[in-house]
XYZ file of C-alpha atoms in Angstrom:
709
model
C 161.513 123.425 69.360
C 160.563 119.760 68.857
C 158.232 118.658 71.585
C 157.351 115.044 72.305
C 153.983 114.176 73.789
C 153.120 111.240 75.943
C 149.955 110.870 77.978
C 150.198 110.553 81.729
C 147.274 112.370 83.479
C 144.869 110.926 80.907
C 145.583 107.373 82.095
C 142.901 106.328 84.521
C 143.856 102.810 85.496
C 147.024 100.931 86.466
C 149.496 100.640 83.633
C 150.743 97.228 82.647
C 154.366 97.130 81.551
C 154.733 96.300 77.856
C 158.214 97.487 77.088
C 161.196 95.209 76.974
C 164.605 96.378 78.000
C 165.876 98.868 75.453
C 169.378 97.948 74.349
C 169.458 95.494 77.265
C 169.484 98.350 79.749
C 169.246 97.438 83.455
C 165.659 98.379 84.293
C 166.064 98.364 88.062
C 168.369 101.255 88.859
C 170.199 104.181 87.273
C 173.971 104.075 87.451
C 176.808 106.118 88.833
C 179.466 107.544 86.423
C 182.024 105.144 85.127
C 180.192 102.015 86.135
C 180.809 99.101 83.780
C 178.140 96.411 83.895
C 177.404 93.543 81.551
C 173.845 92.734 80.489
C 171.058 90.745 82.123
C 172.930 88.495 84.587
C 171.435 89.585 87.893
C 167.945 89.036 89.262
C 165.380 91.735 89.417
C 166.049 94.235 92.125
C 169.784 93.796 92.263
C 172.431 96.115 90.819
C 172.572 94.180 87.581
C 174.838 94.812 84.594
C 174.051 96.984 81.609
C 175.684 98.361 78.479
C 177.625 101.505 79.095
C 176.032 103.499 76.294
C 172.739 103.557 78.131
C 174.045 104.277 81.631
C 172.922 107.489 83.410
C 173.285 109.063 86.790
C 170.809 111.436 88.308
C 172.212 114.865 89.136
C 169.069 116.054 90.803
C 167.384 113.154 92.544
C 164.573 114.560 94.710
C 161.447 112.735 96.008
C 159.616 116.056 96.061
C 159.779 117.579 92.615
C 159.722 121.316 92.395
C 157.340 122.799 89.967
C 157.544 125.955 88.034
C 155.093 127.705 85.772
C 156.124 127.800 82.148
C 154.257 130.050 79.668
C 152.176 128.287 77.063
C 153.048 128.829 73.471
C 149.930 129.071 71.280
C 149.953 128.021 67.640
C 147.360 129.464 65.342
C 144.957 127.093 63.527
C 142.194 127.995 61.151
C 139.848 125.095 62.029
C 139.455 122.531 64.729
C 138.172 119.070 63.721
C 137.087 116.592 66.459
C 136.577 112.909 65.928
C 134.446 111.151 68.511
C 135.670 107.502 67.984
C 133.055 105.536 69.830
C 132.568 101.858 70.496
C 129.096 101.800 68.944
C 128.998 104.889 66.843
C 131.398 107.589 65.662
C 131.299 111.020 64.144
C 133.122 114.297 63.575
C 132.349 117.944 64.029
C 134.380 121.132 63.373
C 134.557 124.841 64.065
C 136.408 127.632 62.447
C 138.578 129.572 64.924
C 137.278 132.883 63.605
C 133.718 131.786 64.569
C 134.244 129.562 67.678
C 130.669 129.793 68.848
C 129.436 127.884 65.813
C 129.970 124.051 65.714
C 129.291 122.237 62.445
C 128.219 118.618 62.595
C 129.163 116.124 59.867
C 126.942 115.610 56.916
C 123.990 113.235 57.343
C 124.652 109.639 56.522
C 122.765 107.535 54.057
C 121.254 104.322 55.452
C 120.650 103.796 59.110
C 117.878 102.271 61.188
C 114.257 103.486 61.178
C 113.477 105.751 64.122
C 117.148 106.311 65.038
C 118.805 109.669 64.622
C 121.824 109.103 62.347
C 123.917 112.111 63.429
C 126.822 109.685 63.862
C 127.764 106.551 61.994
C 128.120 102.909 63.292
C 131.742 102.093 64.176
C 131.908 99.335 61.523
C 134.667 98.678 59.036
C 134.758 96.455 55.929
C 137.953 95.336 54.290
C 138.163 93.403 51.000
C 139.605 89.845 51.012
C 143.038 91.320 50.013
C 142.857 93.660 53.100
C 142.113 96.877 51.189
C 139.751 99.416 52.673
C 136.176 99.167 51.270
C 133.845 101.143 53.434
C 132.994 102.438 56.957
C 129.788 102.968 58.913
C 126.370 102.342 57.372
C 127.977 101.686 53.983
C 130.196 98.974 55.459
C 127.299 97.429 57.322
C 124.945 97.413 54.287
C 127.591 96.251 51.882
C 128.497 93.366 54.093
C 124.850 92.506 54.493
C 124.305 92.385 50.693
C 127.248 90.072 50.024
C 126.581 86.561 48.899
C 126.964 84.344 52.007
C 129.826 82.356 50.504
C 131.577 85.554 49.334
C 131.061 87.249 52.696
C 133.166 84.578 54.367
C 136.238 85.962 52.700
C 135.594 89.637 53.575
C 136.732 91.181 56.868
C 134.079 92.981 58.853
C 134.897 94.669 62.147
C 132.264 95.903 64.609
C 132.664 97.459 68.094
C 136.373 96.885 67.761
C 137.333 99.773 69.994
C 136.805 97.662 73.100
C 139.678 95.414 72.131
C 142.069 98.252 72.902
C 140.643 98.737 76.345
C 140.632 94.989 77.256
C 144.171 94.148 75.953
C 146.643 94.241 78.864
C 149.712 93.868 76.726
C 148.865 96.229 73.869
C 151.597 96.797 71.240
C 151.777 98.005 67.625
C 151.501 94.272 66.634
C 148.252 93.521 68.490
C 145.661 92.003 66.204
C 141.901 92.316 65.826
C 139.690 89.440 64.745
C 137.075 90.073 62.081
C 133.617 88.453 62.199
C 134.843 85.666 59.919
C 137.812 84.925 62.168
C 140.613 86.453 60.095
C 143.069 88.646 61.960
C 144.616 91.969 61.094
C 146.963 94.353 62.957
C 144.753 96.584 65.106
C 146.743 99.732 64.266
C 145.819 99.270 60.563
C 142.117 98.909 61.314
C 142.067 102.093 63.419
C 144.077 103.910 60.818
C 141.614 102.924 58.098
C 138.739 104.362 60.195
C 140.621 107.606 61.058
C 141.609 108.025 57.410
C 137.984 107.721 56.409
C 136.986 110.525 58.782
C 139.994 112.653 57.739
C 139.023 112.528 54.087
C 135.308 113.280 54.752
C 135.967 116.006 57.316
C 138.529 117.835 55.181
C 136.265 117.774 52.160
C 133.394 119.255 54.104
C 135.620 121.827 55.772
C 136.963 122.941 52.409
C 133.426 123.210 51.043
C 132.508 125.640 53.786
C 135.761 127.576 53.840
C 136.252 130.726 51.747
C 140.053 130.276 51.784
C 142.421 127.522 50.810
C 143.349 125.538 53.895
C 146.872 124.084 54.339
C 147.365 120.881 56.261
C 149.091 122.644 59.168
C 146.079 124.942 59.676
C 143.897 122.074 60.966
C 144.017 121.009 64.579
C 142.661 117.524 65.151
C 141.056 116.182 68.351
C 140.446 112.499 69.041
C 138.341 111.427 71.978
C 139.313 108.425 74.177
C 137.785 107.034 77.365
C 139.330 108.484 80.549
C 139.869 104.987 81.960
C 142.014 103.901 79.096
C 145.504 102.794 80.031
C 148.504 104.775 78.785
C 149.460 102.310 76.000
C 145.949 102.702 74.548
C 146.236 106.463 74.311
C 149.608 106.276 72.637
C 148.064 103.683 70.286
C 145.391 106.182 69.141
C 148.103 108.773 68.524
C 150.199 106.284 66.435
C 147.045 105.333 64.486
C 146.440 109.030 63.709
C 150.059 109.357 62.436
C 149.528 106.238 60.231
C 146.253 107.657 58.918
C 147.893 110.905 57.946
C 145.961 113.270 60.207
C 149.223 114.778 61.394
C 152.941 113.891 61.186
C 155.125 112.868 64.133
C 157.063 116.115 63.506
C 153.984 118.175 64.353
C 152.516 116.350 67.412
C 150.924 119.655 68.697
C 148.449 119.479 65.816
C 146.773 116.518 67.469
C 145.080 116.639 70.877
C 143.792 113.592 72.812
C 140.614 114.550 74.608
C 139.133 112.571 77.497
C 135.492 111.773 76.767
C 133.961 112.770 80.130
C 136.096 115.864 80.273
C 134.947 116.918 76.809
C 131.320 116.397 77.932
C 131.959 118.514 80.968
C 133.442 121.337 78.825
C 130.257 121.378 76.743
C 127.828 121.050 79.739
C 129.124 124.201 81.199
C 127.718 126.025 78.184
C 124.157 124.705 78.588
C 121.120 126.791 78.993
C 118.031 125.659 80.897
C 115.984 124.889 77.819
C 118.785 122.603 76.524
C 118.461 120.020 79.316
C 116.049 117.643 80.997
C 116.187 117.788 84.809
C 115.066 114.334 85.993
C 115.062 115.492 89.567
C 112.149 117.785 88.837
C 110.038 114.736 87.963
C 109.848 112.441 91.027
C 108.383 109.115 90.090
C 106.080 106.676 91.792
C 106.386 103.218 90.334
C 105.888 103.626 86.519
C 103.963 106.936 86.331
C 105.110 110.389 87.276
C 103.542 112.421 90.036
C 100.807 113.555 87.761
C 99.929 109.918 87.182
C 99.253 110.502 83.550
C 102.275 109.894 81.326
C 105.364 107.715 81.323
C 108.437 108.871 83.144
C 110.538 109.324 80.083
C 108.024 111.270 77.869
C 109.571 114.629 78.357
C 112.952 113.287 77.373
C 111.539 111.659 74.239
C 109.728 114.891 73.295
C 112.966 116.837 73.657
C 114.801 114.227 71.598
C 112.174 114.516 68.843
C 112.436 118.287 68.800
C 116.246 117.939 68.483
C 115.826 115.421 65.659
C 113.570 117.792 63.722
C 116.082 120.553 64.061
C 119.079 118.587 62.963
C 118.690 119.356 59.270
C 120.931 122.497 59.724
C 123.789 120.469 61.340
C 124.909 123.702 62.930
C 124.847 124.320 66.676
C 125.508 127.582 68.476
C 127.143 127.575 71.915
C 127.302 130.268 74.593
C 130.290 132.511 74.556
C 130.477 132.238 78.360
C 128.997 129.763 80.800
C 125.318 128.880 80.391
C 122.542 130.029 82.697
C 122.391 126.605 84.417
C 125.474 127.558 86.332
C 123.977 130.707 87.803
C 122.282 128.410 90.197
C 125.553 127.050 91.468
C 127.406 128.592 94.317
C 131.197 129.041 94.536
C 132.749 125.671 95.371
C 129.821 123.560 94.059
C 130.968 120.336 92.478
C 129.326 118.168 89.866
C 129.874 114.723 88.246
C 129.815 113.962 84.557
C 128.971 110.302 83.854
C 129.814 109.485 80.248
C 127.801 106.381 79.529
C 128.936 105.156 76.160
C 128.832 101.973 74.157
C 132.005 100.358 75.649
C 132.853 102.223 78.832
C 131.450 104.463 81.547
C 133.747 107.264 82.638
C 133.195 109.637 85.466
C 134.882 112.970 86.175
C 134.360 115.377 89.136
C 134.650 119.041 88.209
C 134.240 122.484 89.667
C 133.679 125.600 87.585
C 135.932 128.464 88.464
C 133.948 131.675 88.211
C 134.040 134.128 86.558
C 136.497 132.814 84.003
C 134.598 129.555 83.458
C 137.615 127.289 83.616
C 137.359 123.744 85.067
C 139.131 122.153 88.001
C 139.245 118.409 88.402
C 138.611 117.423 92.006
C 139.121 113.707 91.909
C 140.857 111.449 89.466
C 138.592 110.112 86.664
C 137.216 106.578 87.124
C 134.964 104.115 85.523
C 135.041 100.777 83.782
C 133.716 98.590 80.928
C 130.110 99.180 81.842
C 128.835 100.525 78.533
C 125.801 99.507 76.465
C 127.774 96.701 74.886
C 127.270 94.823 78.190
C 123.583 94.561 77.242
C 124.531 93.090 73.858
C 126.860 90.607 75.514
C 124.038 89.626 77.956
C 121.782 88.988 74.901
C 124.451 86.829 73.265
C 124.893 84.881 76.504
C 121.137 84.331 76.599
C 121.263 82.917 73.018
C 124.125 80.691 74.084
C 122.123 79.361 76.965
C 119.115 78.581 74.702
C 120.845 77.278 71.586
C 124.292 76.294 72.889
C 127.559 78.275 72.827
C 129.113 75.980 70.258
C 126.204 76.632 67.824
C 126.344 80.431 68.266
C 130.082 80.366 67.613
C 129.603 78.212 64.456
C 126.802 80.457 63.250
C 128.902 83.600 63.714
C 131.762 82.057 61.723
C 129.716 80.403 58.904
C 126.893 82.941 58.537
C 128.608 86.121 59.585
C 126.318 88.542 57.656
C 123.247 86.936 59.191
C 124.785 87.324 62.605
C 125.265 91.044 61.922
C 121.563 91.221 60.930
C 120.633 89.651 64.246
C 122.647 92.142 66.271
C 121.122 95.069 64.299
C 117.666 93.728 65.067
C 118.508 93.506 68.768
C 119.963 97.004 68.809
C 116.793 98.445 67.358
C 114.643 96.829 70.080
C 117.086 97.597 72.854
C 116.600 101.306 72.204
C 112.813 101.014 72.806
C 113.163 99.230 76.169
C 111.668 101.303 79.016
C 110.785 100.564 82.655
C 107.008 101.120 82.111
C 106.745 98.881 79.057
C 104.281 96.027 79.556
C 104.132 94.298 76.201
C 106.861 91.988 74.799
C 109.601 93.038 72.439
C 109.871 91.121 69.128
C 113.314 90.357 67.743
C 113.373 88.951 64.256
C 115.592 85.843 63.770
C 117.155 85.647 60.308
C 115.876 82.783 58.251
C 119.436 81.450 57.939
C 119.600 81.235 61.762
C 116.402 79.100 61.882
C 117.587 76.922 58.984
C 121.176 76.619 60.190
C 119.981 75.622 63.675
C 117.751 72.850 62.270
C 120.585 71.425 60.189
C 123.058 71.780 63.007
C 120.956 70.339 65.816
C 118.276 68.392 63.973
C 115.445 70.209 65.786
C 113.597 73.476 65.486
C 114.244 76.762 67.176
C 110.845 76.449 68.896
C 111.825 73.157 70.400
C 115.078 74.625 71.730
C 113.167 77.459 73.323
C 110.765 75.035 74.957
C 113.557 72.840 76.313
C 115.408 75.865 77.708
C 112.713 76.441 80.314
C 113.029 80.293 79.841
C 109.387 81.126 80.409
C 109.962 84.845 79.713
C 111.009 84.248 76.124
C 108.501 82.904 73.654
C 108.512 81.933 70.008
C 106.389 83.630 67.395
C 105.262 81.697 64.363
C 106.280 84.764 62.350
C 109.952 83.970 63.042
C 110.603 86.180 66.055
C 111.784 85.830 69.616
C 109.294 87.488 71.935
C 111.149 88.876 74.935
C 108.908 89.846 77.894
C 109.553 93.097 79.832
C 111.124 90.940 82.526
C 113.536 89.421 80.099
C 114.681 92.713 78.770
C 115.086 94.035 82.387
C 117.331 91.063 83.117
C 119.533 91.915 80.159
C 119.994 95.519 81.246
C 120.300 94.974 84.928
C 123.943 93.797 85.399
C 125.351 96.620 83.343
C 123.169 99.271 84.986
C 123.931 97.948 88.455
C 127.661 98.318 87.795
C 127.116 101.906 86.724
C 124.991 102.886 89.727
C 127.275 101.111 92.162
C 130.333 102.893 90.737
C 128.627 106.347 91.048
C 127.471 105.540 94.591
C 130.981 104.570 95.605
C 132.363 107.756 93.997
C 130.068 110.131 95.865
C 131.333 108.631 99.137
C 134.850 109.918 98.502
C 135.838 112.822 100.666
C 136.680 115.009 97.680
C 133.256 114.305 96.088
C 130.917 114.535 99.061
C 128.222 117.195 98.727
C 128.030 117.082 94.921
C 124.863 118.792 93.709
C 124.677 117.925 90.046
C 125.033 114.677 88.099
C 125.185 114.971 84.280
C 124.386 111.824 82.289
C 125.828 111.965 78.812
C 126.793 109.567 76.037
C 124.574 107.300 73.895
C 123.608 104.921 76.721
C 122.295 107.902 78.698
C 119.387 107.959 76.233
C 118.147 104.713 77.750
C 115.058 105.189 79.903
C 116.195 102.094 81.786
C 119.366 103.764 82.888
C 117.619 107.101 83.553
C 115.114 105.444 85.914
C 117.761 103.555 87.811
C 119.820 106.729 88.278
C 116.875 108.696 89.429
C 115.782 106.070 91.902
C 119.258 105.574 93.372
C 120.672 109.107 93.263
C 117.865 111.596 92.638
C 117.316 112.339 96.322
C 120.849 113.707 96.813
C 121.591 115.490 93.560
C 119.997 116.920 90.486
C 120.330 114.588 87.545
C 120.706 116.556 84.295
C 120.551 115.126 80.731
C 121.354 117.421 77.721
C 118.899 117.226 74.915
C 121.641 116.196 72.404
C 123.028 113.655 74.820
C 124.670 111.524 72.186
C 126.515 114.484 70.712
C 127.702 116.074 73.946
C 131.213 114.606 73.840
C 131.674 115.499 70.201
C 130.760 119.153 70.721
C 132.839 119.335 73.848
C 135.843 117.947 71.957
C 135.599 120.770 69.452
C 135.507 123.314 72.295
C 138.526 121.648 73.855
C 140.417 121.978 70.558
C 139.540 125.639 70.429
C 140.856 126.252 73.948
C 142.872 123.421 75.527
C 143.417 125.573 78.616
C 139.807 125.360 79.674
C 140.601 122.560 82.182
C 143.057 124.337 84.396
C 143.771 121.651 87.055
C 143.733 117.866 86.698
C 144.371 114.998 89.087
C 147.094 112.459 88.486
C 145.712 108.922 88.338
C 148.922 107.164 89.380
C 152.277 107.753 91.004
C 155.113 108.064 88.435
C 158.852 108.217 88.813
C 162.152 106.746 87.950
C 164.649 104.504 89.811
C 167.777 106.226 91.135
C 170.842 105.582 93.313
C 171.129 107.508 96.550
C 173.775 107.460 99.247
C 173.285 104.387 101.420
C 172.239 105.192 104.991
C 172.803 102.365 107.528
C 169.650 101.506 109.449
C 167.449 103.290 106.947
C 168.091 101.348 103.765
C 167.872 97.571 103.547
C 171.222 95.716 103.125
C 170.025 93.973 99.889
C 169.887 97.380 98.210
C 173.529 98.135 99.026
C 175.911 98.732 96.081
C 179.553 99.463 96.745
C 181.410 101.264 93.881
C 184.892 102.726 94.090
C 184.675 102.576 97.886
C 181.360 104.411 98.048
C 178.087 102.994 99.314
C 174.911 103.438 97.263
C 171.380 102.385 97.715
C 169.815 101.103 94.546
C 166.198 101.119 93.238
C 164.968 104.212 95.050
C 161.884 105.722 93.455
C 162.405 109.329 92.448
C 158.845 110.605 92.257
C 157.762 112.934 89.463
C 154.092 113.088 90.561
C 151.901 111.309 93.107
C 148.533 109.660 92.724
C 145.653 112.024 93.006
C 148.054 114.971 93.096
C 146.543 118.236 91.692
C 148.596 119.406 88.720
C 147.893 122.743 87.037
C 148.449 123.595 83.453
C 151.989 124.903 82.867
C 153.539 123.173 85.849
C 156.748 121.434 85.052
C 159.067 118.998 86.713
C 162.799 119.281 85.932
C 165.443 116.591 86.274
C 169.008 116.535 85.135
C 171.095 113.461 84.199
C 174.640 112.892 83.113
C 175.930 110.142 80.755
C 178.073 107.504 82.324
C 180.859 107.772 79.760
C 182.213 109.903 77.000
C 180.710 109.235 73.588
C 177.539 107.721 74.943
C 174.826 107.917 72.321
C 171.637 107.358 74.310
C 170.236 107.794 77.709
C 167.365 105.547 78.515
C 165.140 106.410 81.512
C 162.699 103.724 82.590
C 159.405 105.109 83.937
C 157.681 103.269 86.768
C 154.141 103.705 88.139
C 151.968 102.648 90.994
C 148.348 103.172 92.019
C 149.491 104.105 95.516
C 151.933 106.664 96.900
C 153.243 104.699 99.904
C 156.246 103.324 98.112
C 160.003 103.834 98.415
C 161.576 101.342 95.921
C 160.764 100.459 92.403
C 160.870 96.775 93.339
C 157.940 96.887 95.742
C 154.722 95.012 94.929
C 152.359 96.991 92.735
C 155.171 99.064 91.090
C 155.366 98.504 87.358
C 157.713 99.558 84.618
C 155.314 101.209 82.269
C 157.499 102.885 79.647
C 160.934 104.402 78.867
C 162.093 107.842 77.751
C 165.017 107.770 75.300
C 167.275 110.791 74.975
C 169.297 110.789 71.761
C 172.713 112.297 72.404
C 174.232 111.627 69.045
C 174.488 115.165 67.681
C 175.171 117.017 70.924
C 177.389 114.144 72.083
C 179.766 114.723 69.183
C 180.202 118.305 70.277
C 180.724 117.349 73.909
C 183.174 114.655 73.080
C 185.231 117.137 70.960
C 185.205 119.573 73.848
C 186.332 116.843 76.141
C 189.272 115.957 73.926
C 190.419 119.591 73.852
C 189.998 120.131 77.549
C 191.077 116.777 78.939
C 187.544 115.610 79.549
C 186.510 118.537 81.745
C 183.618 119.390 79.495
C 182.345 115.814 79.711
C 182.564 115.768 83.489
C 180.384 118.885 83.627
C 177.938 117.546 80.982
C 174.350 117.797 82.094
C 171.204 116.681 80.224
C 168.267 118.643 81.548
C 164.773 117.212 81.022
C 161.582 119.183 81.486
C 158.254 117.480 81.835
C 154.931 119.354 81.780
C 152.135 117.508 83.538
C 148.956 119.556 83.406
C 147.625 118.436 80.023
C 145.887 115.231 78.934
C 149.358 114.345 77.589
C 152.698 115.103 79.071
C 155.163 117.176 77.110
C 158.849 116.345 77.449
C 161.837 118.378 76.267
C 165.521 117.925 76.907
C 168.582 120.061 76.401
C 172.348 119.437 76.631
C 173.389 122.159 79.030
C 177.024 122.024 78.019
C 176.259 122.780 74.332
C 172.835 124.403 74.621
C 171.630 122.025 71.925
C 168.184 120.380 71.994
C 168.276 116.738 72.697
C 165.767 114.528 70.793
C 163.471 112.850 73.300
C 160.969 110.013 72.746
C 158.916 107.706 74.892
C 157.299 104.414 74.194
C 154.548 102.499 76.062
C 153.800 100.037 73.278
C 157.000 98.098 72.597
C 157.797 94.796 74.236
């Protein structure tokens, strides 16, 4: 059976409509049988015309969908490969299904920064001037750095490009990304290049470690995405995976979309006590701990160093059940996982169901663009304030490789920032920056610094900016404040009150600045736990999710979803402007037929069924527009805050020919009884939709699109 996937429960923020009317279908209401309307002549909200071939009528309109449990069909895979596609860094890991307790990390990468563990690779991509793939990661960064400055202006270098997908409100397959030199390329092609790179490297390594020959359909792929991503962004990643050749659209079940904080939660439930740092066991007074002898973050740094020394094996073992950390939790205890990454911060609230170890989501995932990139942007804003925004933009465009060098230098120093640090941090300015500024402005960098009146930034004669501890604190503070404020607001929610554990994961969670802020603000009310391998937590959890996608048994719906239908008009209950009279019968248009409601608990295997009938014989398509809202207090699809966010298309061509033939032989009786039954399963990170023509028993091809205008 062909199953189409589209993500619903994974979407953690309001969806912006990006789909234009398909075949000029009326997007405001579904239609009664036999209606004949012409296209796009009525204002929004009125019973406007539409082409007959797309008309449908609901046979089962119900604002309270009934759910039924449908058995899950498992498909055997020999290996699970997970790709953690991060804003700052990316990597892959895999596990063979015959040995699910062993997770293999990707091979070590050449290059990298001194003192930084290179278990993952920078999310950097380099394309040749004729748009061919050249390299990814450290190789891309180093190759771009080594290009002649004039030659580099013609190459396309992309860095931290994942954030573009989060910030674009009208994302489509034609959305473009801008490289460092200003040239633009379709975003889907850039992402496909990166995924293809990981596909080739991962498959080679898997085959090297496999004793048998693996076929393409024996590999299950998992791609991680932020939980706060909108629905179009998640579909975008699936389309990029298809383009990259990870799987084909005919085998969508081979690819799973994993939510980053959810994957981290799956892994955290396996942790043993010696694999974590418990910040709450180390109350702090000012800069020193209660012993007054060593900096607050020393235990974390020691643990990180031990992990770095042990990484040569690239193999991790996980518990077969839940880790001993959970033995301290009582039935009903809740915990928060805060995934603090490069681009976003995502939070989920989970509860472990004992003894089976499955997870139940207690509150819809939340978060925002509060990742470590915010510190980078604050540094860039500081440079603009000192040297002028026009100069910085000109420098980025005309000396792109030197700009990359400067960002790398800042990244290395950013990682060493700590609350107890007293001495200044030195950031090397590329010679081309110093020279370019003098030519551009006619004065020295030192003069610019002096005129800026920024007393906490000094100039070193060795060609470096000297940032005081106060200056670095100012760069971190806005981003950290956003994270802490969001967590504080979350724990005030009724469903979250009384949470006992807060897990900090993701690359930004390594920052002592963030650790200190979290401990000071939240440590009195809950235990703050950081896994030793904090930067790899999501990647390992994504592998575990691929091995057992049923581990999260209950999720919360982030939005209200439904379709617009016609119901019998009731005088005094329905407004007169919704009245439609057809063949002497009164109908109310634009009523929202709810599939699921915001923050509704939806378990794995639950389905919602709806039946529709074509408006006329020989109709080739049924198009069902999907609407969403971030509230549940809505009645009509035309109310403020309700958005058309996508459309399901049911292709009736094959089954329609059979039905039409039956109608000709039986004076249309078969057509009058014709019913298209759709089944939607809501409990996964993506919704599965199937449809069947009840009259013929034939499967109806179903598709959905959130990306087309």
